[in-house]
Coordinates of C-alpha atoms in Angstrom, one line a residue:
M1 CA 23.8 10.5 38.2
S2 CA 25.7 12.2 35.4
A3 CA 27.6 15.4 35.8
P4 CA 25.7 18.5 34.7
S5 CA 26.7 19.6 31.1
L6 CA 29.0 22.7 31.2
L7 CA 29.2 22.7 27.3
S8 CA 26.2 21.5 25.1
I9 CA 26.6 21.5 21.4
Q10 CA 23.1 21.1 19.6
D11 CA 22.8 20.4 15.8
L12 CA 26.1 22.5 15.0
R13 CA 26.5 23.2 11.4
V14 CA 29.4 25.1 10.1
A15 CA 29.9 26.1 6.3
F16 CA 32.5 28.2 4.4
R17 CA 31.5 30.7 1.6
M18 CA 34.1 29.9 -1.3
G19 CA 33.3 32.7 -3.6
R20 CA 30.8 32.5 -6.7
G21 CA 28.1 31.7 -4.6
Q22 CA 29.7 27.9 -3.6
R23 CA 29.7 26.9 0.1
A24 CA 31.8 24.1 1.6
E25 CA 30.0 22.4 4.5
A26 CA 32.6 21.3 7.1
V27 CA 30.0 20.2 10.1
K28 CA 26.8 18.9 9.5
G29 CA 24.4 18.7 12.6
V30 CA 26.9 17.5 15.1
S31 CA 25.7 17.4 18.8
F32 CA 27.3 16.2 22.0
D33 CA 27.8 17.3 25.8
V34 CA 30.8 17.9 27.7
P35 CA 30.0 17.5 31.5
E36 CA 31.8 19.3 34.2
N37 CA 35.3 17.7 35.3
T38 CA 35.2 15.5 32.6
T39 CA 37.4 14.6 29.3
V40 CA 35.9 14.5 26.1
A41 CA 37.8 13.3 23.3
L42 CA 37.0 14.5 19.5
V43 CA 38.2 11.8 17.2
G44 CA 38.9 11.6 13.4
E45 CA 41.0 11.8 10.1
S46 CA 42.2 15.3 8.9
G47 CA 39.2 16.7 7.2
S48 CA 36.7 15.1 9.6
G49 CA 35.4 18.6 11.0
K50 CA 36.7 17.9 14.7
S51 CA 39.0 21.1 14.9
V52 CA 36.1 23.3 13.1
T53 CA 33.7 22.1 15.7
A54 CA 36.2 22.8 18.8
M55 CA 37.0 26.2 17.2
S56 CA 33.4 27.0 16.6
V57 CA 32.9 27.3 20.6
L58 CA 34.7 30.6 20.9
N59 CA 34.1 31.4 17.0
L60 CA 38.1 30.9 16.3
L61 CA 36.9 30.5 12.8
P62 CA 38.0 32.9 9.5
D63 CA 35.5 35.4 8.5
N64 CA 34.0 33.6 5.8
A65 CA 32.5 30.8 8.3
E66 CA 28.8 30.6 8.6
R67 CA 27.6 28.7 11.9
S68 CA 23.9 27.7 12.8
G69 CA 22.6 25.5 15.7
R70 CA 23.4 26.0 19.5
V71 CA 26.6 26.1 21.6
L72 CA 25.4 26.4 25.1
W73 CA 28.2 27.6 27.7
R74 CA 26.5 26.9 31.2
G75 CA 23.1 27.5 29.2
R76 CA 24.2 30.9 27.4
D77 CA 24.1 30.2 23.6
L78 CA 27.6 31.3 22.5
L79 CA 26.3 31.8 18.9
Q80 CA 24.5 34.5 19.8
A81 CA 26.8 36.3 22.0
P82 CA 28.2 39.6 21.0
L83 CA 32.2 39.7 20.3
R84 CA 32.9 41.3 23.6
E85 CA 31.3 38.7 25.6
L86 CA 33.4 35.9 23.7
Q87 CA 36.6 38.1 24.2
G88 CA 35.9 37.8 27.9
L89 CA 35.5 34.1 27.8
R90 CA 38.4 33.4 25.9
G91 CA 41.5 32.6 28.1
K92 CA 39.3 33.2 31.2
E93 CA 36.8 30.6 31.3
I94 CA 37.4 28.5 28.1
A95 CA 41.3 28.4 27.2
C96 CA 42.9 26.6 24.1
V97 CA 46.1 24.8 23.5
F98 CA 47.1 24.1 20.0
Q99 CA 49.1 21.6 18.1
D100 CA 52.4 23.8 17.1
P101 CA 53.5 25.9 20.1
M102 CA 55.9 27.7 17.7
S103 CA 53.2 29.1 15.6
S104 CA 50.8 30.0 18.8
L105 CA 54.1 31.7 20.8
N106 CA 55.4 35.1 19.8
P107 CA 59.1 34.6 18.6
V108 CA 59.9 38.3 19.7
F109 CA 58.5 38.1 23.5
S110 CA 60.0 36.3 26.3
V111 CA 58.1 33.3 28.1
G112 CA 57.3 35.7 30.9
Q113 CA 55.9 38.6 28.8
Q114 CA 53.5 36.1 27.1
L115 CA 52.4 34.6 30.5
A116 CA 51.7 38.2 31.9
E117 CA 49.3 39.2 29.2
P118 CA 46.4 37.0 30.5
L119 CA 47.1 37.6 34.0
R120 CA 47.0 41.3 33.6
K121 CA 44.2 41.4 30.9
H122 CA 41.9 39.0 32.9
L123 CA 42.7 38.8 36.6
G124 CA 44.1 42.6 37.0
L125 CA 47.6 41.4 38.2
R126 CA 50.6 43.9 38.6
G127 CA 54.2 44.0 39.1
A128 CA 55.4 41.5 41.5
Q129 CA 52.2 39.6 41.6
V130 CA 52.5 39.0 37.9
R131 CA 56.1 37.5 38.1
Q132 CA 55.2 35.4 41.2
R133 CA 52.1 33.9 39.4
A134 CA 53.8 33.4 36.4
E135 CA 56.8 31.6 38.0
A136 CA 54.3 29.5 39.9
L137 CA 52.5 28.3 36.8
L138 CA 55.9 27.3 34.9
A139 CA 56.6 25.4 38.0
E140 CA 53.1 23.9 38.0
V141 CA 53.7 22.4 34.3
G142 CA 56.8 21.0 35.2
I143 CA 59.5 23.2 33.6
P144 CA 62.7 23.2 35.6
E145 CA 64.2 26.4 36.7
P146 CA 60.9 28.5 36.2
A147 CA 62.5 31.7 37.4
R148 CA 65.3 31.6 34.7
R149 CA 62.9 30.1 31.9
L150 CA 60.8 33.3 32.4
K151 CA 63.6 35.2 30.4
S152 CA 63.7 32.6 27.8
Y153 CA 62.6 33.1 24.3
P154 CA 60.5 30.4 22.6
H155 CA 63.3 29.2 20.3
E156 CA 65.3 28.3 23.1
L157 CA 63.0 25.8 24.6
S158 CA 62.4 22.4 23.1
G159 CA 59.1 21.2 21.6
G160 CA 57.9 19.7 24.9
Q161 CA 58.9 23.0 26.8
Q162 CA 57.0 24.9 24.5
Q163 CA 54.0 23.0 24.7
R164 CA 54.3 23.2 28.7
V165 CA 54.5 26.9 28.3
M166 CA 51.2 26.9 25.9
I167 CA 49.5 25.0 28.8
A168 CA 50.5 27.1 31.6
M169 CA 49.2 30.4 29.3
A170 CA 46.0 28.3 29.3
L171 CA 45.8 27.7 32.7
A172 CA 46.8 31.2 33.8
C173 CA 43.2 32.0 34.7
E174 CA 42.0 28.9 35.8
P175 CA 39.7 28.2 33.2
R176 CA 36.6 25.8 33.5
L177 CA 37.0 24.4 30.2
L178 CA 40.4 23.6 28.2
I179 CA 40.4 22.8 24.5
A180 CA 43.4 20.8 23.6
D181 CA 43.7 20.6 19.6
E182 CA 46.2 17.9 18.8
P183 CA 48.5 19.0 21.4
T184 CA 50.9 16.2 21.2
T185 CA 51.3 15.4 17.6
A186 CA 54.5 16.6 16.6
L187 CA 56.0 15.6 19.7
D188 CA 57.9 12.2 20.4
V189 CA 56.4 9.6 22.6
T190 CA 58.2 10.1 25.9
I191 CA 57.2 13.8 25.6
Q192 CA 53.9 13.0 24.1
R193 CA 53.4 10.7 27.6
Q194 CA 54.8 13.3 29.7
I195 CA 52.1 16.0 28.2
I196 CA 49.1 13.6 28.4
E197 CA 49.9 12.7 32.1
L198 CA 50.2 16.5 32.9
L199 CA 46.9 17.4 31.3
A200 CA 45.2 14.8 33.3
K201 CA 47.0 15.5 36.5
L202 CA 46.0 19.4 35.9
K203 CA 42.5 18.6 34.9
A204 CA 42.1 16.8 38.2
Q205 CA 43.8 19.5 40.1
H206 CA 41.7 22.2 38.8
R207 CA 38.3 20.2 38.6
M208 CA 38.0 21.6 34.8
S209 CA 36.7 19.7 31.8
L210 CA 38.8 19.0 28.9
L211 CA 38.0 18.9 25.0
F212 CA 40.9 16.8 23.8
I213 CA 41.0 16.6 19.8
S214 CA 43.1 13.9 18.3
H215 CA 43.3 11.5 15.1
D216 CA 44.8 9.0 17.6
L217 CA 42.4 6.5 19.3
G218 CA 45.4 4.9 21.1
L219 CA 46.3 7.9 22.8
V220 CA 42.5 9.0 23.4
G221 CA 42.1 5.7 25.2
E222 CA 44.6 6.7 27.8
I223 CA 42.9 10.3 28.6
A224 CA 39.4 10.4 27.9
D225 CA 36.0 9.5 29.6
Q226 CA 33.8 10.0 26.7
V227 CA 34.6 9.6 23.0
V228 CA 33.1 11.3 20.1
V229 CA 34.0 9.9 16.7
M230 CA 33.7 12.2 13.6
R231 CA 34.0 11.5 9.8
H232 CA 33.3 13.8 7.0
G233 CA 31.6 16.4 9.4
Q234 CA 29.3 14.3 11.2
V235 CA 29.1 12.1 14.2
R236 CA 29.5 8.4 13.8
E237 CA 29.4 7.2 17.2
Q238 CA 29.9 8.6 20.7
G239 CA 29.9 7.1 24.1
P240 CA 32.0 6.1 27.3
V241 CA 35.7 5.4 26.3
D242 CA 35.4 1.8 27.8
R243 CA 32.6 1.1 25.5
I244 CA 33.9 2.6 22.6
F245 CA 37.1 0.6 22.8
S246 CA 35.6 -2.8 24.0
A247 CA 32.7 -2.8 21.7
P248 CA 32.6 -0.2 18.9
Q249 CA 29.6 -0.1 16.9
D250 CA 30.4 1.9 13.8
A251 CA 32.6 0.2 11.2
Y252 CA 34.4 3.6 10.8
T253 CA 35.5 3.5 14.6
K254 CA 36.5 -0.3 14.1
A255 CA 38.7 0.7 11.2
L256 CA 40.4 3.7 13.2
L257 CA 41.2 1.3 16.0
A258 CA 42.7 -1.4 13.5
C259 CA 44.5 0.8 10.8
R260 CA 47.3 1.6 13.0
P261 CA 50.7 -0.4 13.0
S262 CA 50.9 -2.7 15.9
L263 CA 53.9 -3.8 18.1
E264 CA 52.8 -7.5 17.9
G265 CA 52.7 -9.1 14.7
N266 CA 53.7 -7.5 11.2
P267 CA 51.3 -7.8 8.2
R268 CA 52.7 -7.6 4.6
R269 CA 50.3 -4.5 4.1
L270 CA 48.8 -2.4 6.4
L271 CA 44.7 -2.1 6.0
V272 CA 43.3 1.4 5.4
I273 CA 40.2 2.8 6.6
D274 CA 38.0 1.7 3.6
D275 CA 39.8 -1.8 3.5
H276 CA 38.3 -2.4 7.1
I277 CA 35.2 -1.0 6.3
A278 CA 34.9 -3.2 3.3
G279 CA 35.7 -6.3 5.2
R280 CA 38.9 -7.2 3.4
Q281 CA 41.7 -9.2 5.4
D282 CA 45.5 -8.6 5.6
E283 CA 47.9 -10.5 3.0
G284 CA 49.5 -12.4 5.6
A285 CA 53.2 -12.1 6.6
P286 CA 55.7 -9.8 5.1
K287 CA 57.8 -10.7 2.0
A288 CA 61.1 -12.3 3.1
K289 CA 64.0 -10.1 2.3
D290 CA 67.4 -11.3 0.6
P291 CA 69.9 -11.8 3.2
A292 CA 72.8 -11.9 0.6
A293 CA 71.6 -8.5 -0.9
P294 CA 74.6 -6.1 -1.7
V295 CA 75.6 -3.4 0.7
V296 CA 74.9 0.0 -1.0
L297 CA 75.6 2.3 1.7
E298 CA 78.0 1.7 4.7
V299 CA 78.6 4.6 7.3
R300 CA 81.9 4.4 9.5
S301 CA 82.2 6.3 12.7
L302 CA 80.4 9.1 11.7
A303 CA 80.5 12.4 13.7
K304 CA 79.3 15.8 13.8
S305 CA 79.8 18.7 16.1
F306 CA 78.3 22.2 16.5
W307 CA 80.3 24.9 18.3
L308 CA 78.1 27.2 20.6
R309 CA 79.3 30.7 21.7
E310 CA 79.7 30.6 25.5
G311 CA 80.2 34.1 27.2
L312 CA 81.8 37.1 25.2
F313 CA 84.8 35.0 23.5
G314 CA 84.3 31.5 24.4
R315 CA 82.7 28.5 22.6
R316 CA 82.0 25.0 23.5
E317 CA 81.6 21.7 21.4
F318 CA 78.3 20.3 21.3
K319 CA 78.8 16.8 19.9
A320 CA 75.4 16.0 18.0
V321 CA 76.4 12.7 16.5
Q322 CA 79.1 10.6 17.9
D323 CA 80.7 7.3 16.2
V324 CA 77.7 6.0 14.2
N325 CA 78.3 2.8 12.3
F326 CA 75.9 0.9 10.1
K327 CA 75.6 -1.1 6.9
L328 CA 72.3 -0.8 4.7
K329 CA 71.6 -3.5 1.9
R330 CA 69.8 -3.2 -1.1
G331 CA 66.0 -3.3 -0.6
H332 CA 66.3 -3.2 3.2
T333 CA 65.2 -0.5 5.6
L334 CA 67.2 0.6 8.6
G335 CA 64.9 2.3 11.0
V336 CA 66.6 5.2 13.3
V337 CA 64.5 5.8 16.2
G338 CA 65.1 8.1 19.6
E339 CA 63.6 11.2 21.3
S340 CA 64.2 14.6 20.0
G341 CA 67.4 16.0 20.7
S342 CA 68.6 12.4 20.1
G343 CA 70.7 13.1 17.0
K344 CA 69.0 11.0 14.7
T345 CA 67.9 13.9 12.1
T346 CA 71.3 15.3 12.3
M347 CA 72.8 12.0 11.5
G348 CA 70.6 11.7 8.5
L349 CA 71.5 15.2 7.2
T350 CA 75.1 14.7 7.7
L351 CA 75.4 11.4 5.8
L352 CA 73.9 13.4 2.7
R353 CA 76.4 16.4 3.6
L354 CA 73.5 18.6 4.3
H355 CA 75.4 19.1 7.4
E356 CA 79.3 19.0 7.1
P357 CA 80.4 16.3 9.2
T358 CA 83.1 16.5 11.7
S359 CA 84.7 13.1 11.1
G360 CA 84.0 9.7 9.5
E361 CA 83.0 8.0 6.2
V362 CA 80.1 7.3 4.1
I363 CA 80.9 4.7 1.6
F364 CA 78.5 4.6 -1.4
D365 CA 79.5 2.7 -4.7
G366 CA 83.1 2.5 -3.5
K367 CA 83.4 6.3 -2.8
N368 CA 83.4 8.3 0.3
L369 CA 80.4 10.8 0.0
L370 CA 82.0 13.0 2.5
A371 CA 85.5 13.5 0.3
L372 CA 83.8 14.2 -3.0
S373 CA 84.4 17.5 -4.9
D374 CA 81.2 19.8 -5.4
R375 CA 80.8 18.5 -8.9
E376 CA 81.2 14.7 -8.1
R377 CA 78.8 15.3 -5.3
L378 CA 76.2 16.7 -7.6
A379 CA 76.2 13.7 -9.6
M380 CA 76.3 11.2 -6.7
R381 CA 73.1 13.3 -4.9
R382 CA 70.6 12.4 -7.4
R383 CA 71.3 8.8 -6.2
I384 CA 70.7 9.4 -2.8
Q385 CA 67.5 11.4 -1.9
I386 CA 65.6 12.6 1.0
V387 CA 61.9 13.3 2.0
F388 CA 61.1 15.6 4.9
Q389 CA 58.7 15.5 7.6
N390 CA 56.8 18.4 6.6
P391 CA 55.2 18.2 3.1
Y392 CA 53.7 21.6 3.5
A393 CA 57.0 23.4 3.8
S394 CA 59.2 21.1 1.4
L395 CA 57.4 21.9 -1.8
N396 CA 57.5 25.4 -3.6
P397 CA 54.0 26.8 -3.1
R398 CA 54.5 28.7 -6.8
F399 CA 55.2 25.6 -8.5
T400 CA 52.6 23.3 -10.2
I401 CA 53.1 19.7 -9.3
G402 CA 54.3 19.1 -13.0
Q403 CA 56.9 21.8 -12.3
T404 CA 58.1 20.5 -9.2
L405 CA 58.5 17.1 -11.0
V406 CA 60.4 18.2 -13.9
E407 CA 62.7 20.6 -12.5
P408 CA 65.1 18.1 -11.0
M409 CA 65.2 15.8 -14.2
A410 CA 65.9 19.2 -16.1
I411 CA 68.8 20.0 -13.8
H412 CA 70.1 16.5 -13.8
G413 CA 69.6 15.9 -17.4
I414 CA 67.1 12.9 -17.2
G415 CA 65.0 12.5 -20.3
A416 CA 65.6 13.9 -23.9
D417 CA 63.4 16.7 -23.9
T418 CA 60.6 18.5 -21.9
A419 CA 57.9 16.1 -23.3
E420 CA 59.6 13.1 -22.0
R421 CA 60.4 14.6 -18.8
E422 CA 56.6 15.3 -18.6
R423 CA 55.4 11.9 -19.5
R424 CA 58.1 10.5 -16.7
A425 CA 56.3 12.8 -14.3
R426 CA 52.8 11.9 -15.0
A427 CA 54.0 8.0 -14.7
L428 CA 55.4 8.6 -11.5
L429 CA 52.2 10.5 -10.1
E430 CA 50.3 7.1 -11.0
K431 CA 52.9 5.2 -9.3
V432 CA 52.3 7.0 -6.1
G433 CA 48.5 7.1 -6.2
L434 CA 47.7 10.2 -7.6
D435 CA 45.9 10.6 -11.2
G436 CA 47.0 12.8 -14.0
R437 CA 45.0 15.7 -12.9
A438 CA 47.4 16.3 -10.1
F439 CA 50.3 17.7 -12.9
G440 CA 48.7 20.9 -13.5
K441 CA 47.7 21.7 -9.7
Y442 CA 49.4 23.7 -6.9
P443 CA 50.5 22.3 -3.4
H444 CA 47.8 24.0 -1.5
E445 CA 45.2 22.0 -3.5
F446 CA 46.0 18.7 -1.9
S447 CA 46.1 17.2 1.6
G448 CA 48.8 16.6 3.8
G449 CA 49.1 12.9 2.6
Q450 CA 48.7 13.7 -0.9
R451 CA 51.6 16.1 -0.7
Q452 CA 53.8 13.6 0.9
R453 CA 53.1 11.2 -2.2
V454 CA 54.2 14.3 -4.3
A455 CA 57.4 14.6 -2.3
I456 CA 58.2 11.0 -2.9
A457 CA 57.5 11.2 -6.6
R458 CA 59.9 13.9 -6.6
C459 CA 62.4 11.9 -5.3
L460 CA 61.7 9.0 -7.5
T461 CA 62.3 11.4 -10.7
L462 CA 66.1 11.1 -10.2
E463 CA 66.0 7.1 -9.9
P464 CA 67.8 7.0 -6.5
E465 CA 68.9 3.9 -4.9
V466 CA 68.8 5.2 -1.2
L467 CA 65.9 7.3 0.3
V468 CA 66.3 8.9 3.7
L469 CA 63.0 9.2 5.1
D470 CA 63.0 12.2 8.3
E471 CA 59.7 11.7 10.2
A472 CA 58.2 11.1 6.6
V473 CA 54.6 9.9 8.1
S474 CA 54.6 11.5 11.5
A475 CA 52.4 14.8 10.6
L476 CA 49.9 12.0 8.8
D477 CA 46.7 10.9 10.6
V478 CA 46.5 7.0 11.0
S479 CA 44.7 6.0 7.6
V480 CA 46.9 8.6 5.4
Q481 CA 49.8 7.2 7.4
A482 CA 49.1 3.5 6.6
Q483 CA 48.9 4.3 2.8
V484 CA 52.0 6.1 2.5
L485 CA 53.8 3.2 4.4
N486 CA 52.2 0.7 2.2
L487 CA 53.2 2.8 -0.7
L488 CA 56.9 2.7 0.5
K489 CA 57.0 -1.0 0.6
D490 CA 55.6 -1.4 -2.7
L491 CA 58.2 1.0 -4.3
Q492 CA 60.8 -0.9 -2.0
D493 CA 59.7 -4.3 -3.5
E494 CA 59.6 -2.8 -7.2
L495 CA 62.6 -0.9 -7.4
G496 CA 64.9 -2.4 -4.9
L497 CA 65.2 0.9 -2.9
A498 CA 67.1 1.0 0.3
Y499 CA 65.6 3.2 3.1
V500 CA 67.3 5.0 6.1
F501 CA 63.9 5.7 8.0
I502 CA 64.1 8.1 10.8
S503 CA 61.1 8.2 13.3
H504 CA 60.2 8.6 16.8
D505 CA 57.2 6.1 16.5
L506 CA 58.2 2.2 17.1
A507 CA 55.1 1.0 16.1
V508 CA 55.6 2.4 12.4
V509 CA 59.4 1.5 12.6
R510 CA 58.8 -2.1 13.6
F511 CA 56.3 -2.4 10.3
I512 CA 58.8 -1.0 7.6
S513 CA 62.3 -1.8 9.0
D514 CA 64.7 -4.8 8.9
E515 CA 67.3 -3.5 11.6
V516 CA 66.7 -0.7 14.0
L517 CA 69.3 1.6 15.4
V518 CA 68.4 3.6 18.6
M519 CA 69.9 6.8 19.3
K520 CA 70.3 8.8 22.7
D521 CA 72.4 11.8 23.0
G522 CA 74.1 11.4 19.7
Q523 CA 75.3 8.1 20.2
V524 CA 73.8 4.6 19.2
V525 CA 72.8 2.8 22.2
E526 CA 71.5 -0.3 20.7
Q527 CA 71.3 -1.8 17.2
A528 CA 69.6 -5.1 16.2
S529 CA 66.8 -6.5 13.9
A530 CA 63.4 -5.0 14.5
E531 CA 62.0 -8.1 15.9
Q532 CA 64.7 -8.6 18.2
I533 CA 64.6 -4.8 19.3
L534 CA 60.9 -5.1 20.3
A535 CA 60.8 -8.2 21.4
A536 CA 63.8 -8.2 24.3
P537 CA 65.2 -4.7 24.3
R538 CA 68.3 -4.7 26.1
E539 CA 68.9 -1.2 27.1
A540 CA 66.9 0.7 29.9
Y541 CA 66.6 3.5 27.3
T542 CA 64.7 1.4 24.6
Q543 CA 62.4 0.0 27.1
R544 CA 61.6 3.4 28.1
L545 CA 60.6 4.3 24.7
L546 CA 58.4 1.2 24.2
A547 CA 56.7 1.9 27.5
A548 CA 55.7 5.3 26.4
I549 CA 53.8 4.4 23.3
P550 CA 50.1 4.8 23.7
R551 CA 48.2 1.4 23.9
G552 CA 44.7 2.5 24.0
Y553 CA 42.1 2.0 26.5
R554 CA 43.5 0.0 29.7
A555 CA 40.8 -2.5 29.8
A556 CA 40.9 -3.4 26.2
V557 CA 44.5 -4.4 26.2

């Protein structure tokens, strides 16, 4: 006998008024149930309508949203409920945990102050009761020294700790339903696993239901009881997790399961959603690299320390990067992996002198980049470029895409005149898979994957020889991630680019890297070929990183 439904969504439709009488339909007749004490996962790519569907439950949508259908909460239709009733439900019976905890936590209030708010508002606790309950909540979600952490501010916590605080706030009033919207997307694999295991444990302890939203089917397979697959605002398939993984019925579900990089085997190209739906096959083994290719970048004993204040007059040294050494050949990729705080990003920024190094050498074209004058460094910088994780923050929102691409060429004197620079910019847009219409548009008119393509095109305007890619695909959903990874391989084959590819995702690193460097606490703990690292890791730390990767539904592996 199935559990009774706590939440029932029936023929939900959501549209957004766009002005001039236009409407954009985001959700088109979605129906599914969330039974008591059950985890239901909403899965799909960016733009599939999964977050809009979940946020419709408590009407956490913009004012221009129009909803129709039925959202039954324990038999009561929330679409007809007045705002006051919804405010009574929010946080008390239905709570939410969002993707980016730094956007959800107030930076000017301490953790204790933010935990106290729902306890006072919904439970009427006061004084010492609030502090005791807040401390118990932090302990329950696994934050060490909870009494001390109540006084901390969000910026003093790691990403994983911030997400634990968000979960503690959501659990403050012991809700019947927790909506978790991409709660692990920005976290590295080991912290991601900790959060998934924490949610599963808390769900069992509190006997609550969980509506888990994700684009990663591998992750969903480890936590969900039921799966609802969405695309373009519609439900493509739904059912028990074991059936979805062992015998998916819809071509889109099969494609989602197949387009993620694998730790077993390495194809020449990743097949994207449309390839799978069209029945295309992969192109076989990857192209062999030239073992005799010249070394373009050599890093020797690179180190970076930060000095932290301690007490009134004291300070202490924090060694963020220590004694890093590697050689990078033309047309090859060095993967740099490790957890958050391992020093991998600091290392990438330091070799570009975006952080001033404490010691070491970075040899490029026979010169030590760390010893160049400002004028020499400007000339050299065009040959080594960086692509950052967040394409939303790295593109100027006031510049058109054309201006974004033409400006660096003008600064470095590339191209005879503006007309030639514009021709080069349009050609680069085509090279990264965007048509000429993108030239006059602004960043907000593009998806995350398209913006990352623009960021790559901007780097290519300067004809670089080395690209440092800092978590360049970690914010993208699986199909868009596959497109960008294929693009990077194509550009490497065509232009002979060398990559320093920084990531916490070992499956992605296996697909794109020739050699892998594993970092922990600022130091290199293991360094070998990608195949060797993944097949027979020597260090316990590397083994732990591999063990933390979501493998999907247990019976399907």
